[in-house]
XYZ file of C-alpha atoms in Angstrom:
306
model
C -100.793 -33.163 -47.288
C -101.062 -36.791 -46.273
C -103.183 -37.863 -49.164
C -104.793 -36.122 -52.219
C -108.144 -37.163 -53.464
C -107.750 -36.977 -57.279
C -110.748 -35.938 -59.253
C -109.649 -36.740 -62.762
C -106.734 -37.729 -64.975
C -105.630 -34.065 -65.574
C -105.280 -33.706 -61.751
C -103.430 -37.098 -61.618
C -100.798 -35.825 -64.073
C -100.497 -32.481 -62.351
C -99.877 -34.082 -58.970
C -97.384 -36.605 -60.426
C -95.554 -33.647 -62.041
C -95.498 -31.563 -58.939
C -94.219 -34.490 -56.818
C -91.449 -35.219 -59.310
C -90.381 -31.549 -59.060
C -90.310 -31.847 -55.268
C -88.562 -35.267 -55.292
C -91.218 -36.961 -53.411
C -93.838 -39.708 -53.884
C -97.357 -38.480 -53.120
C -100.140 -40.741 -51.692
C -103.365 -40.488 -53.485
C -106.970 -41.809 -53.643
C -108.962 -41.698 -56.831
C -112.472 -40.400 -56.564
C -114.994 -42.484 -58.314
C -118.572 -41.535 -59.059
C -120.503 -44.757 -58.621
C -123.706 -43.671 -60.325
C -126.033 -43.549 -57.343
C -128.913 -41.188 -56.795
C -129.335 -40.591 -53.060
C -132.647 -38.688 -53.743
C -131.398 -35.513 -52.125
C -131.523 -32.074 -53.713
C -129.777 -32.193 -57.033
C -127.294 -29.441 -55.931
C -126.018 -31.618 -53.046
C -126.065 -34.937 -54.912
C -122.547 -35.939 -55.992
C -122.685 -39.607 -56.974
C -124.187 -39.510 -60.511
C -121.883 -40.305 -63.370
C -122.531 -36.850 -64.982
C -121.529 -35.078 -61.674
C -118.753 -32.455 -61.875
C -117.000 -34.474 -59.129
C -114.967 -37.688 -59.665
C -114.285 -40.186 -62.414
C -117.333 -42.090 -63.831
C -117.376 -45.734 -62.776
C -116.471 -48.167 -65.546
C -113.963 -47.816 -68.310
C -113.025 -44.358 -67.418
C -112.270 -45.260 -63.893
C -110.265 -48.330 -64.978
C -108.268 -46.253 -67.382
C -107.276 -43.658 -64.898
C -106.459 -46.417 -62.322
C -104.206 -48.089 -64.824
C -102.395 -44.684 -65.381
C -102.193 -44.085 -61.527
C -100.688 -47.513 -60.958
C -97.948 -46.910 -63.643
C -96.855 -43.444 -62.563
C -93.478 -43.000 -60.612
C -94.286 -40.106 -58.341
C -97.737 -40.945 -56.972
C -98.577 -43.975 -54.758
C -102.203 -45.084 -55.306
C -103.553 -46.362 -51.828
C -107.123 -46.617 -52.634
C -110.459 -45.089 -53.790
C -112.960 -42.548 -52.644
C -116.595 -42.114 -53.436
C -119.198 -39.621 -52.173
C -122.928 -39.840 -53.294
C -124.435 -36.759 -51.631
C -125.419 -34.937 -48.458
C -128.523 -34.986 -46.101
C -128.963 -38.692 -46.439
C -131.252 -40.284 -43.822
C -131.206 -43.909 -45.091
C -128.579 -46.473 -45.346
C -129.352 -47.749 -48.846
C -127.175 -45.300 -50.769
C -124.093 -46.342 -48.729
C -124.997 -50.049 -49.063
C -125.333 -49.630 -52.821
C -122.083 -47.802 -52.932
C -120.469 -50.764 -51.240
C -121.767 -53.223 -53.750
C -120.576 -50.944 -56.639
C -117.173 -50.044 -55.129
C -116.242 -53.490 -54.025
C -117.007 -54.867 -57.450
C -114.745 -52.108 -58.863
C -111.993 -53.075 -56.406
C -112.322 -56.680 -57.521
C -112.048 -55.540 -61.190
C -109.005 -53.543 -60.426
C -107.389 -56.438 -58.573
C -108.018 -58.753 -61.423
C -106.867 -56.427 -64.303
C -103.944 -54.666 -62.641
C -103.044 -56.941 -59.539
C -103.708 -53.771 -57.339
C -105.198 -54.287 -53.921
C -106.619 -51.141 -52.452
C -105.594 -50.443 -48.814
C -108.161 -47.686 -48.265
C -111.805 -47.273 -49.344
C -113.502 -43.992 -48.472
C -117.186 -44.355 -48.679
C -117.751 -40.589 -48.209
C -120.345 -39.158 -45.986
C -123.579 -37.345 -46.066
C -125.638 -38.579 -43.055
C -128.366 -35.953 -42.486
C -129.249 -33.811 -39.583
C -132.667 -32.658 -38.328
C -133.242 -29.080 -39.735
C -136.972 -29.493 -39.094
C -139.250 -31.628 -37.012
C -140.243 -33.565 -40.184
C -136.766 -34.858 -40.611
C -136.219 -38.311 -39.179
C -134.074 -39.170 -36.271
C -130.976 -41.194 -37.272
C -129.491 -43.896 -35.171
C -125.913 -43.320 -36.348
C -124.482 -46.315 -34.480
C -127.020 -48.578 -36.203
C -126.409 -47.160 -39.657
C -122.695 -47.537 -39.281
C -123.096 -51.094 -38.105
C -125.184 -51.833 -41.177
C -122.396 -50.398 -43.448
C -119.873 -52.381 -41.592
C -121.901 -55.637 -42.027
C -122.135 -54.881 -45.756
C -118.477 -54.233 -46.062
C -117.677 -57.621 -44.564
C -120.177 -59.360 -46.881
C -118.665 -57.598 -49.983
C -115.134 -58.625 -49.024
C -116.119 -62.223 -48.738
C -118.214 -62.126 -51.964
C -115.406 -60.576 -53.982
C -112.503 -62.266 -52.245
C -110.913 -58.938 -51.152
C -108.689 -58.356 -48.228
C -110.588 -55.866 -46.157
C -109.300 -52.229 -46.822
C -109.347 -49.567 -44.211
C -112.909 -48.075 -44.437
C -113.406 -44.313 -44.025
C -116.592 -42.414 -43.694
C -116.860 -38.585 -43.380
C -119.316 -37.564 -40.714
C -119.500 -33.957 -41.936
C -122.284 -31.763 -40.657
C -123.559 -34.557 -38.279
C -120.748 -33.526 -35.848
C -121.532 -29.892 -35.298
C -124.780 -28.835 -37.040
C -126.913 -29.131 -34.010
C -124.423 -27.237 -31.870
C -125.054 -23.976 -33.585
C -127.868 -21.370 -33.981
C -127.960 -18.037 -35.646
C -129.578 -14.921 -34.025
C -130.829 -12.006 -35.947
C -132.366 -8.706 -35.033
C -135.689 -8.091 -36.613
C -135.951 -4.913 -38.821
C -139.085 -4.057 -40.624
C -142.270 -6.207 -40.744
C -144.080 -5.801 -44.092
C -147.624 -7.073 -44.826
C -148.663 -7.198 -48.498
C -152.385 -7.884 -48.006
C -153.631 -10.912 -49.994
C -150.083 -11.941 -50.974
C -147.161 -12.248 -48.501
C -145.668 -11.056 -45.276
C -142.005 -10.320 -44.864
C -139.799 -10.120 -41.773
C -136.589 -8.470 -42.614
C -133.443 -9.226 -40.592
C -129.885 -7.843 -40.160
C -128.326 -10.867 -41.995
C -129.229 -13.178 -44.860
C -127.428 -14.901 -47.729
C -124.249 -13.306 -46.519
C -124.102 -15.502 -43.435
C -126.259 -18.358 -44.636
C -126.548 -18.832 -48.479
C -128.017 -22.338 -48.303
C -131.646 -21.374 -48.821
C -130.758 -19.209 -51.691
C -128.640 -21.883 -53.215
C -130.928 -24.886 -52.816
C -133.860 -24.049 -50.508
C -132.419 -25.732 -47.506
C -135.199 -26.056 -44.741
C -134.626 -24.652 -41.367
C -136.595 -24.312 -38.113
C -137.135 -20.576 -37.270
C -138.401 -19.303 -33.959
C -138.955 -15.877 -32.441
C -136.432 -16.143 -29.556
C -137.780 -12.957 -27.895
C -141.186 -14.765 -27.151
C -140.408 -18.416 -27.767
C -143.582 -19.550 -26.032
C -146.130 -17.219 -27.766
C -148.681 -18.631 -30.235
C -147.228 -18.901 -33.761
C -150.060 -17.176 -35.580
C -148.095 -15.113 -38.144
C -146.959 -16.587 -41.412
C -144.075 -14.798 -43.032
C -141.063 -15.110 -45.253
C -137.714 -14.223 -43.531
C -135.901 -11.794 -45.860
C -132.162 -10.897 -45.813
C -130.725 -7.523 -46.060
C -129.069 -7.844 -49.547
C -130.299 -6.230 -52.584
C -131.619 -9.611 -54.244
C -135.106 -10.950 -54.312
C -133.613 -14.380 -53.647
C -131.938 -13.310 -50.341
C -134.189 -15.290 -48.167
C -133.600 -17.443 -45.124
C -136.895 -19.297 -45.119
C -140.436 -18.913 -46.622
C -143.749 -19.344 -45.098
C -142.716 -19.846 -41.511
C -145.084 -19.600 -38.629
C -143.999 -17.334 -35.700
C -145.589 -14.816 -33.433
C -145.799 -11.412 -35.217
C -142.433 -9.732 -34.321
C -141.708 -6.217 -33.447
C -138.596 -4.283 -34.591
C -135.413 -5.293 -32.686
C -136.843 -8.489 -31.442
C -134.468 -11.556 -31.753
C -135.168 -14.238 -34.398
C -133.436 -17.690 -34.122
C -132.601 -20.058 -37.005
C -131.615 -23.415 -35.585
C -128.963 -26.132 -36.732
C -126.597 -23.672 -38.277
C -123.398 -25.021 -36.675
C -122.059 -26.811 -39.813
C -121.955 -24.346 -42.610
C -122.820 -20.866 -41.736
C -119.428 -19.574 -40.866
C -117.605 -21.498 -43.655
C -120.071 -20.345 -46.296
C -120.338 -16.705 -45.075
C -119.199 -14.012 -47.450
C -118.967 -10.203 -47.916
C -121.627 -10.141 -50.583
C -122.641 -6.438 -51.156
C -119.649 -5.639 -48.859
C -121.557 -6.740 -45.768
C -119.296 -7.500 -42.752
C -119.632 -11.045 -41.299
C -121.106 -11.513 -37.854
C -119.257 -12.843 -34.786
C -119.242 -16.406 -33.723
C -119.914 -16.822 -29.916
C -119.046 -20.096 -28.197
C -120.992 -21.090 -25.153
C -119.572 -23.333 -22.411
C -121.205 -24.794 -19.300
C -120.285 -21.789 -17.275
C -119.416 -18.822 -19.667
C -119.035 -17.615 -23.143
C -116.408 -16.267 -25.374
C -115.953 -14.807 -28.733
C -114.428 -17.456 -31.074
C -114.538 -15.138 -34.160
C -114.862 -11.402 -33.687
C -117.305 -9.329 -35.683
C -115.997 -7.896 -38.856
C -115.970 -4.122 -39.211
C -116.107 -1.830 -42.201
C -112.351 -1.315 -41.657
C -111.821 -5.029 -42.150
C -113.837 -5.034 -45.333
C -111.658 -2.131 -46.757
C -108.377 -3.658 -45.425
C -107.168 -4.783 -48.802
C -108.348 -1.848 -50.828
C -105.342 -0.002 -52.485
């Protein structure tokens, strides 16, 4: 591992001890929570001081930094912060620059330590629905770069290497998930359900934090969307839903339903909940297609059973 991002003082001591046992010096970044609310869903917000992630900015962060600088088997090269995901505006990153560069200046003044690296995290959003804004990433990064230069001058800091983590913005748009429609259930006066041959096993994000998606009936993509329904997964959980109150043409059994913008997390979050085998991943090229991940079988699910 080139560099560990250390989440707290216990981890710091654990890495120092392991590095001592191996006779090496391990490079690290300290993860600092800057106390920023990016106004995304609370379950994907990571920058508040009470977050399970990182070391709260202030005295706690200074204390851990002091410890890290003094340890023999770790080499502190800088700091990391991450304020959340699905961020469409630049303000949270600009605020993080203000807070983190002031912290870097405090560390330089108190300990004589000059950070070589500052990781400002990631979190730029992607358009899951038509209501989501279009992001000019080049412009946003330029704004962050301008702010970094201003902060370096303001706090008299030698510019560190700046890292940002693009995350889902690289691949989310590249993927979509196709389901076969099972039953269509109409509960008069209440709700319509379209059941599919997947669900929270291949995409738990709606169940976890009600992530919005665009859904279409791929079999009849140009038909009028005159049927409102909740897309229900196959697991024995009332919360196993892909999306609620979507407008699609009324589907028939075995038609194909598409959920867009699933290239970032579906495969990495997929599970065998209820002992359900995971679906395949098919890659499309300009001229052909190939199976990148084969479909799991029941034999695969039972492979580790003794």
